[in-house]
Coordinates of C-alpha atoms and ligand atoms in Angstrom, one line a residue:
M1 CA 14.4 -27.5 -20.7
A2 CA 14.8 -23.9 -19.5
Q3 CA 13.2 -23.0 -16.2
P4 CA 10.1 -20.8 -16.2
K5 CA 11.0 -17.1 -15.5
V6 CA 8.9 -14.7 -13.5
A7 CA 9.5 -11.0 -14.0
V8 CA 8.6 -8.8 -11.0
I9 CA 8.0 -5.2 -12.0
F10 CA 7.6 -2.3 -9.5
G11 CA 8.5 1.4 -9.2
T12 CA 7.3 3.1 -6.0
R13 CA 7.8 2.7 -2.3
P14 CA 4.5 0.8 -1.5
E15 CA 4.9 -1.6 -4.4
A16 CA 8.5 -2.4 -3.3
I17 CA 7.4 -3.0 0.3
K18 CA 4.6 -5.3 -0.8
M19 CA 6.7 -7.1 -3.5
A20 CA 9.7 -7.7 -1.2
P21 CA 8.3 -10.7 0.5
I22 CA 7.3 -12.2 -2.9
V23 CA 10.7 -11.6 -4.3
R24 CA 12.2 -13.4 -1.3
E25 CA 9.8 -16.3 -1.6
L26 CA 10.4 -16.6 -5.4
H27 CA 14.2 -16.8 -4.7
R28 CA 13.5 -19.7 -2.4
H29 CA 12.3 -21.6 -5.4
R30 CA 15.4 -20.8 -7.6
D31 CA 16.0 -24.5 -8.2
T32 CA 12.8 -24.7 -10.3
M33 CA 12.1 -21.2 -11.5
S34 CA 14.1 -18.0 -12.1
T35 CA 13.2 -14.5 -11.1
C36 CA 14.0 -11.2 -12.7
V37 CA 13.4 -7.9 -10.8
I38 CA 12.7 -4.8 -12.9
V39 CA 12.2 -1.4 -11.3
T40 CA 11.0 1.6 -13.2
A41 CA 12.2 3.9 -10.3
Q42 CA 9.0 6.0 -10.7
H43 CA 10.2 6.9 -7.2
R44 CA 13.9 7.2 -6.6
S45 CA 15.1 7.8 -3.0
M46 CA 11.8 6.4 -1.5
L47 CA 12.2 3.3 -3.6
D48 CA 15.9 2.9 -2.8
Q49 CA 15.1 3.1 1.0
V50 CA 13.0 -0.1 0.5
L51 CA 15.5 -1.9 -1.8
D52 CA 18.1 -1.3 0.9
A53 CA 15.9 -2.4 3.7
F54 CA 15.0 -5.7 2.0
Q55 CA 18.4 -6.1 0.3
I56 CA 17.0 -6.4 -3.2
T57 CA 19.2 -5.7 -6.2
P58 CA 17.1 -5.3 -9.3
Q59 CA 18.4 -6.8 -12.6
H60 CA 17.0 -3.8 -14.5
D61 CA 16.5 -0.2 -13.3
L62 CA 14.9 2.3 -15.7
N63 CA 15.7 5.2 -13.4
L64 CA 12.7 7.2 -14.6
M65 CA 11.9 9.6 -11.9
Q66 CA 11.8 13.3 -12.8
P67 CA 10.9 16.0 -10.3
G68 CA 7.2 16.9 -10.6
Q69 CA 6.6 14.3 -13.3
S70 CA 3.2 14.1 -15.0
L71 CA 1.2 10.9 -15.3
S72 CA 1.8 10.9 -19.1
Q73 CA 5.5 11.3 -18.7
I74 CA 5.8 8.3 -16.4
T75 CA 3.4 6.3 -18.6
V76 CA 5.3 6.9 -21.8
A77 CA 8.8 6.4 -20.4
A78 CA 7.9 3.3 -18.5
L79 CA 6.1 1.7 -21.5
L80 CA 9.0 2.2 -23.8
G81 CA 11.6 1.2 -21.2
L82 CA 9.8 -2.0 -20.2
E83 CA 9.3 -3.0 -23.8
T84 CA 13.0 -3.3 -24.4
I85 CA 13.5 -5.3 -21.2
L86 CA 10.6 -7.7 -21.7
Q87 CA 11.8 -8.4 -25.3
A88 CA 15.2 -9.3 -23.9
E89 CA 14.1 -11.2 -20.8
K90 CA 11.1 -13.1 -22.3
P91 CA 9.5 -14.0 -19.0
D92 CA 6.7 -16.6 -18.7
L93 CA 4.8 -14.4 -16.3
V94 CA 4.9 -10.7 -15.2
L95 CA 3.9 -9.8 -11.7
V96 CA 2.7 -6.3 -10.9
Q97 CA 1.3 -4.9 -7.7
G98 CA -1.4 -2.6 -6.8
D99 CA -2.5 0.5 -8.7
T100 CA 0.3 2.8 -9.5
T101 CA 1.2 4.0 -13.0
T102 CA 4.2 1.5 -13.0
A103 CA 1.8 -1.4 -12.1
F104 CA -0.6 -0.5 -14.9
V105 CA 2.1 0.1 -17.5
G106 CA 3.9 -3.0 -16.4
G107 CA 0.7 -5.0 -17.1
L108 CA 0.1 -3.2 -20.4
A109 CA 3.7 -3.8 -21.6
A110 CA 3.4 -7.5 -20.8
F111 CA 0.0 -7.7 -22.6
Y112 CA 1.5 -6.1 -25.7
H113 CA 4.0 -8.9 -25.7
R114 CA 1.4 -11.6 -25.0
I115 CA 3.1 -12.4 -21.7
P116 CA 0.6 -13.5 -18.9
V117 CA 0.1 -11.1 -16.1
G118 CA -0.3 -11.7 -12.4
H119 CA -1.9 -8.8 -10.4
V120 CA -0.9 -8.7 -6.8
E121 CA -3.5 -6.9 -4.6
A122 CA -6.2 -7.3 -7.2
G123 CA -9.9 -6.4 -6.6
L124 CA -9.7 -3.2 -4.5
R125 CA -12.4 -0.8 -5.5
T126 CA -14.2 2.4 -4.5
R127 CA -16.3 2.5 -7.7
D128 CA -15.4 6.2 -8.1
K129 CA -13.3 6.9 -11.2
Y130 CA -11.5 9.9 -9.6
N131 CA -11.1 8.6 -6.1
P132 CA -8.4 7.6 -5.7
Y133 CA -7.0 9.2 -8.8
P134 CA -5.6 7.7 -11.0
E135 CA -5.4 4.4 -9.0
E136 CA -9.1 3.3 -9.3
I137 CA -8.8 3.1 -13.1
N138 CA -5.3 1.6 -13.1
R139 CA -6.5 -1.3 -11.0
H140 CA -9.6 -1.8 -13.1
F141 CA -7.5 -2.0 -16.2
L142 CA -5.1 -4.4 -14.6
D143 CA -7.9 -6.7 -13.5
V144 CA -9.3 -6.8 -17.0
L145 CA -6.0 -7.9 -18.5
A146 CA -4.7 -10.1 -15.7
D147 CA -4.5 -13.8 -16.1
L148 CA -4.0 -14.4 -12.4
C149 CA -5.8 -12.1 -9.9
L150 CA -4.1 -12.4 -6.5
V151 CA -6.6 -10.8 -4.1
P152 CA -5.9 -9.9 -0.5
T153 CA -9.4 -10.6 0.9
L154 CA -12.7 -12.2 0.1
T155 CA -14.2 -8.7 -0.2
A156 CA -11.8 -8.1 -3.1
K157 CA -12.6 -11.4 -4.7
R158 CA -16.3 -10.6 -4.5
A159 CA -15.6 -7.3 -6.3
L160 CA -14.0 -9.1 -9.2
L161 CA -16.7 -11.8 -9.4
S162 CA -19.3 -9.0 -9.6
E163 CA -17.3 -7.6 -12.6
G164 CA -17.4 -11.0 -14.4
V165 CA -13.8 -12.1 -13.7
P166 CA -13.9 -15.9 -13.7
D167 CA -13.6 -17.6 -10.3
A168 CA -10.7 -19.8 -11.6
R169 CA -8.6 -16.7 -12.3
I170 CA -8.9 -15.4 -8.7
F171 CA -6.9 -16.5 -5.7
I172 CA -7.1 -15.2 -2.1
T173 CA -3.7 -14.7 -0.6
G174 CA -4.0 -12.1 2.2
N175 CA -1.9 -8.9 1.7
T176 CA 1.9 -9.2 1.5
V177 CA 2.2 -5.9 3.4
I178 CA 1.5 -7.9 6.6
D179 CA 4.3 -10.4 5.7
A180 CA 6.7 -7.4 5.5
L181 CA 5.3 -5.8 8.6
L182 CA 5.5 -8.8 10.8
L183 CA 9.0 -9.5 9.8
T184 CA 10.0 -5.9 10.4
A185 CA 8.0 -5.1 13.6
A186 CA 9.5 -8.1 15.4
R187 CA 13.1 -6.8 15.0
T188 CA 14.8 -4.7 17.7
H189 CA 15.4 -1.3 16.2
H190 CA 17.0 2.0 17.0
F191 CA 15.8 4.9 15.0
R192 CA 18.2 5.9 12.2
S193 CA 16.6 9.2 11.0
P194 CA 18.4 12.1 12.8
E195 CA 15.1 14.0 12.9
L196 CA 13.3 11.1 14.5
K197 CA 16.1 10.7 17.1
R198 CA 15.4 14.2 18.2
V199 CA 11.6 13.6 18.9
N200 CA 10.7 13.2 22.5
F201 CA 7.9 10.7 22.6
S202 CA 7.0 11.7 26.2
A203 CA 6.7 15.4 25.3
A204 CA 2.9 15.0 25.0
P205 CA 0.4 12.3 26.1
W206 CA -0.8 11.8 22.5
T207 CA 1.6 11.2 19.7
I208 CA -0.1 11.3 16.3
L209 CA 1.6 9.9 13.2
V210 CA 0.4 11.5 10.0
T211 CA 1.0 10.7 6.3
A212 CA -0.7 12.3 3.3
H213 CA 0.1 12.2 -0.4
R214 CA -3.0 11.4 -2.6
R215 CA -3.4 13.3 -5.8
E216 CA -7.2 13.7 -5.3
N217 CA -6.4 15.5 -2.0
F218 CA -4.1 18.1 -3.7
G219 CA -5.4 21.7 -3.4
A220 CA -8.3 22.4 -1.0
P221 CA -8.5 19.0 0.8
L222 CA -4.7 18.9 1.6
H223 CA -4.9 22.5 2.8
A224 CA -7.9 21.6 5.0
I225 CA -6.0 18.5 6.4
C226 CA -3.0 20.7 7.3
H227 CA -5.2 23.4 8.9
A228 CA -7.0 20.8 10.9
L229 CA -3.7 19.5 12.3
R230 CA -2.6 23.1 13.0
D231 CA -5.9 23.7 14.9
L232 CA -5.4 20.5 16.9
L233 CA -1.8 21.4 17.9
V234 CA -2.8 25.0 18.9
E235 CA -5.9 23.9 20.8
R236 CA -4.5 20.8 22.4
P237 CA -1.1 21.0 24.2
D238 CA -1.5 17.3 25.0
T239 CA -0.8 16.4 21.4
Q240 CA 2.2 16.2 19.1
V241 CA 2.3 15.3 15.4
I242 CA 5.0 13.3 13.6
F243 CA 4.6 13.8 9.9
P244 CA 7.1 12.2 7.5
V245 CA 6.3 14.4 4.5
H246 CA 6.1 12.7 1.1
L247 CA 8.6 14.0 -1.5
N248 CA 6.0 15.0 -4.0
P249 CA 6.7 18.8 -4.4
E250 CA 3.0 19.6 -4.2
V251 CA 2.8 17.9 -0.8
Q252 CA 6.1 19.4 0.5
Q253 CA 5.0 22.9 -0.4
T254 CA 1.6 22.7 1.2
V255 CA 2.6 20.9 4.4
H256 CA 5.6 23.1 5.1
S257 CA 3.8 26.3 4.4
I258 CA 0.9 25.6 6.8
L259 CA 2.6 23.5 9.5
G260 CA 6.2 24.6 9.2
S261 CA 6.3 26.9 12.2
V262 CA 3.7 25.2 14.4
Q263 CA 4.8 24.0 17.8
R264 CA 4.9 20.2 18.3
A265 CA 4.6 19.6 14.5
H266 CA 7.6 17.4 13.6
L267 CA 7.8 17.6 9.8
I268 CA 10.4 15.1 8.8
D269 CA 11.8 13.5 5.6
P270 CA 10.2 10.2 4.5
L271 CA 11.4 7.5 6.8
D272 CA 13.0 4.3 5.8
Y273 CA 10.7 1.3 6.3
L274 CA 12.2 0.1 9.5
D275 CA 12.0 3.5 11.1
F276 CA 8.5 4.0 9.9
V277 CA 7.2 0.7 11.3
H278 CA 8.9 1.4 14.6
V279 CA 7.5 4.9 14.9
M280 CA 4.1 3.5 14.1
K281 CA 4.5 1.1 17.0
Q282 CA 5.2 4.0 19.3
A283 CA 2.4 6.3 18.0
D284 CA -1.0 6.5 19.7
L285 CA -3.0 7.2 16.7
V286 CA -2.5 7.3 12.9
V287 CA -4.0 9.9 10.6
T288 CA -3.4 9.0 6.9
D289 CA -4.6 8.9 3.3
S290 CA -2.1 6.1 2.5
G291 CA -3.3 2.7 1.3
G292 CA -0.6 0.7 2.9
V293 CA -0.7 2.4 6.2
Q294 CA -4.4 1.7 6.5
E295 CA -3.5 -2.0 6.3
E296 CA -0.5 -1.9 8.6
A297 CA -1.6 0.2 11.6
P298 CA -4.6 -2.0 12.5
A299 CA -2.2 -5.0 12.7
L300 CA -0.2 -3.1 15.3
G301 CA -3.3 -2.1 17.3
K302 CA -3.2 1.5 16.3
P303 CA -6.5 3.3 15.5
V304 CA -6.5 4.8 12.1
L305 CA -8.4 7.9 11.0
V306 CA -8.5 8.0 7.2
I307 CA -8.4 11.5 5.7
R308 CA -10.3 10.5 2.6
T309 CA -14.0 10.5 1.5
K310 CA -13.9 6.9 0.2
T311 CA -11.7 3.9 0.9
E312 CA -11.1 0.7 -1.1
R313 CA -10.1 -0.9 2.2
P314 CA -13.5 -1.4 4.0
E315 CA -12.3 -4.4 5.9
A316 CA -10.5 -2.3 8.6
V317 CA -13.6 0.0 8.9
E318 CA -15.8 -3.1 9.3
A319 CA -13.4 -4.5 11.9
G320 CA -13.8 -1.2 13.8
V321 CA -10.1 -0.3 13.7
S322 CA -10.2 2.5 11.1
R323 CA -12.7 5.3 10.5
L324 CA -13.2 7.7 7.6
V325 CA -13.1 11.3 8.8
G326 CA -13.2 13.0 5.3
T327 CA -11.1 15.9 4.2
T328 CA -12.8 18.9 5.9
R329 CA -11.0 21.0 8.5
Q330 CA -13.8 20.7 11.0
G331 CA -14.5 17.0 10.3
I332 CA -10.9 15.9 10.9
L333 CA -10.5 18.0 14.0
E334 CA -13.7 16.6 15.5
G335 CA -12.7 13.0 14.5
V336 CA -9.3 13.3 16.3
C337 CA -10.7 15.0 19.4
R338 CA -13.5 12.6 19.7
L339 CA -11.1 9.7 19.9
L340 CA -8.8 11.5 22.3
D341 CA -11.6 12.4 24.6
H342 CA -13.5 9.1 24.7
P343 CA -11.2 6.4 26.2
G344 CA -13.9 3.7 25.5
E345 CA -14.0 4.5 21.8
Y346 CA -10.2 4.6 21.7
L347 CA -9.9 1.2 23.4
R348 CA -12.4 -0.3 21.0
M349 CA -10.5 0.9 18.0
Q350 CA -7.2 -0.3 19.5
Q351 CA -8.2 -3.9 19.4
A352 CA -5.5 -5.5 17.2
V353 CA -6.9 -7.4 14.3
N354 CA -5.3 -8.3 11.0
P355 CA -8.1 -8.2 8.5
Y356 CA -5.5 -8.1 5.7
G357 CA -3.3 -11.1 6.4
D358 CA -1.5 -13.5 8.6
G359 CA 2.1 -13.1 7.3
Q360 CA 1.8 -16.0 4.8
A361 CA 0.6 -14.0 1.7
A362 CA 3.9 -14.3 -0.1
P363 CA 4.1 -18.1 0.2
R364 CA 0.4 -18.3 -1.0
T365 CA 1.2 -15.9 -3.9
V366 CA 4.1 -18.0 -5.0
A367 CA 2.2 -21.2 -4.6
A368 CA -0.5 -19.8 -6.9
V369 CA 2.2 -18.7 -9.4
R370 CA 3.8 -22.1 -9.4
H371 CA 0.3 -23.7 -10.0
F372 CA -0.3 -21.2 -12.8
L373 CA 3.1 -22.1 -14.4
G374 CA 2.4 -25.8 -14.2
L375 CA 5.2 -26.4 -11.6
T376 CA 2.8 -28.1 -9.2
N377 CA -0.7 -29.7 -9.3
D378 CA -1.4 -28.7 -5.7
Y379 CA -3.8 -25.8 -5.4
P380 CA -2.8 -23.7 -2.3
Q381 CA -5.1 -23.1 0.6
P382 CA -6.6 -19.6 0.4
F383 CA -6.2 -17.0 3.1
E384 CA -9.1 -17.1 5.6
S385 CA -10.4 -13.9 7.0
V386 CA -10.8 -13.0 10.7
L387 CA -13.8 -10.8 9.8
A388 CA -17.1 -12.2 10.9
G389 CA -18.9 -10.9 7.8
E390 CA -16.4 -12.5 5.4
R391 CA -16.3 -15.8 7.3
A392 CA -20.1 -16.0 7.3
Y393 CA -20.2 -15.3 3.6
A394 CA -17.4 -17.7 2.8
S395 CA -19.0 -20.6 4.7
G396 CA -22.6 -19.8 3.6
R397 CA -22.4 -19.6 -0.2
Q398 CA -20.2 -20.8 -3.0
P399 CA -18.4 -18.5 -5.4
S400 CA -20.6 -19.7 -8.3
S401 CA -23.7 -18.3 -6.6
L402 CA -21.9 -15.0 -6.2
A403 CA -21.2 -14.9 -9.9
Q404 CA -24.9 -15.4 -10.6
E405 CA -25.8 -12.7 -8.1
A406 CA -23.6 -10.3 -10.1
Ligands
UD1_501 C1 2.8 7.4 -6.5 C2 1.6 6.6 -7.0 C3 0.5 6.4 -5.9 C4 1.2 5.9 -4.7 C5 2.4 6.7 -4.3 C6 3.1 6.1 -3.1 C7 0.9 6.9 -9.4 C8 0.2 7.7 -10.3 N1 0.9 7.4 -8.1 O1 2.3 8.7 -6.2 O2 -0.5 5.6 -6.4 O3 0.2 5.8 -3.6 O4 3.3 6.8 -5.4 O5 3.9 7.0 -2.5 O6 1.5 5.9 -9.7 N2 9.5 12.2 -5.5 C9 10.8 12.3 -5.2 N3 11.5 11.2 -4.7 C10 10.9 10.0 -4.6 C11 9.6 9.9 -4.9 C12 8.9 11.0 -5.3 O7 11.4 13.4 -5.3 O8 11.6 9.1 -4.2 C13 8.7 13.3 -6.0 C14 9.2 13.7 -7.5 O9 9.1 15.1 -7.6 C15 8.1 13.0 -8.3 C16 6.9 13.3 -7.4 O10 7.4 13.0 -6.1 O11 7.9 13.6 -9.6 C17 5.7 12.4 -7.7 O12 6.0 11.0 -7.7 P1 4.9 10.1 -8.5 O13 5.4 8.7 -8.4 O14 4.6 10.6 -9.8 O15 3.6 10.2 -7.6 P2 3.3 10.0 -6.1 O16 2.4 11.1 -5.7 O17 4.5 9.6 -5.4
UDP502 N1 6.2 4.3 4.7 C1 7.6 4.4 4.9 N2 8.1 5.6 5.3 C2 7.3 6.7 5.5 C3 5.9 6.6 5.2 C4 5.4 5.3 4.8 O1 8.3 3.4 4.8 O2 7.9 7.7 5.8 C5 5.7 3.0 4.2 C6 4.5 2.4 5.0 O3 4.9 1.6 6.1 C7 3.7 1.7 4.0 C8 4.0 2.4 2.7 O4 5.2 3.2 2.9 O5 4.1 0.3 3.9 C9 2.9 3.2 2.2 O6 3.3 4.0 1.1 P1 2.5 5.3 0.6 O7 1.7 5.8 1.7 O8 3.6 6.2 0.0 O9 1.7 4.7 -0.6 P2 0.2 4.0 -0.7 O10 0.3 2.8 0.2 O11 -0.8 5.0 -0.3 O12 0.1 3.6 -2.1

């Protein structure tokens, strides 16, 4: 009898980073199941950086990226491209990750072919349709059609139960981003980026790592973010900023026009994952609107200021290692200065906790996949949170009572 086949679909940098440990783990089970990696290449160079770092060679590459692509363009091209591949490969399960257009369309294409869908990093919510945009709706859609919801935390599981997703469909894995991070952070590394090699980390007492790319921040919020950073660098000679600028033309244009000639603003190209993790280790503070970076930085003991008005990652805020500072010029400047000027607050935020995982999310994910495919009767042990609130909840009440509550 033919082995069951799992198709792993992704297209952007963060999906690739979070899928890489799963692909590796699936390959470890090649004696009982086969794996097929399909990339849409919604991102090109930023995706290729990750494929290189984790030595993944996709079986199919749709090579979709166009400069300044619209959401409709990626959606249509990915849906048509994936249809042909799924018809040929006939997988028994499609795995998609997160909330990008590729993830949503990958799930939709599988559904159209009646192929079961596993959603990695299911259950993240802000409950605001346009924030983040379009991701909040993408992940909603995916959790409606997914047959297996692989949630990173109990908070995410509770969100799905409150929406009526059956308990039996949900499995808590932790986030695979921590698997990737722990593997990478432990390695000795010398920076490869020529721009990064030129940065003197001792040039200022405070090195602040910044990333920004969210669509809902385009326009006035991104301008305010950049002006806040400019104010900071002008007012505070004790700071320097390292800002790997996302390749989205909208981001490139705004960031370079406002910060391009500001002293101690190091605007550099997107870093490969190894460089980025190791620069994060050296930074004193992270300012970001990224989802993945909100999860990684706390695990490295780096305080995170989130330049958004809402986050679907409340666990780090609850743990006290990240804080929402919004998207106003004054609010961001005050948020950063407050931390720099209050050592006690900084130390409290610096406490290293991993609310998102323990490095074993990929083995749990694949164990859940194998259970789903009938390859094992053993139900894997779920990830247990380090957060007091989640632990109390988990020990206090059973999931069935949660469902009733909803
Ligand atoms: C996408 C995801 C977002 C995710 C982000 C991670 C959607 C709708 N958005 O946003 O959820 O947080 O990726 O970074 O799925 N570009 C390049 N080279 C690259 C990558 C991008 O030049 O390697 C430029 C291109 O001009 C491209 C543009 O960036 O058209 C936008 O890329 P796109 O994937 O549409 O959106 P992101 O803003 O990157
Ligand atoms: N990252 C990277 N190089 C960079 C910036 C970020 O490798 O220059 C990694 C980072 O470690 C994290 C992921 O990219 O794992 C986050 O991707 P991004 O912020 O683009 O997307 P999001 O997580 O917001 O969807």
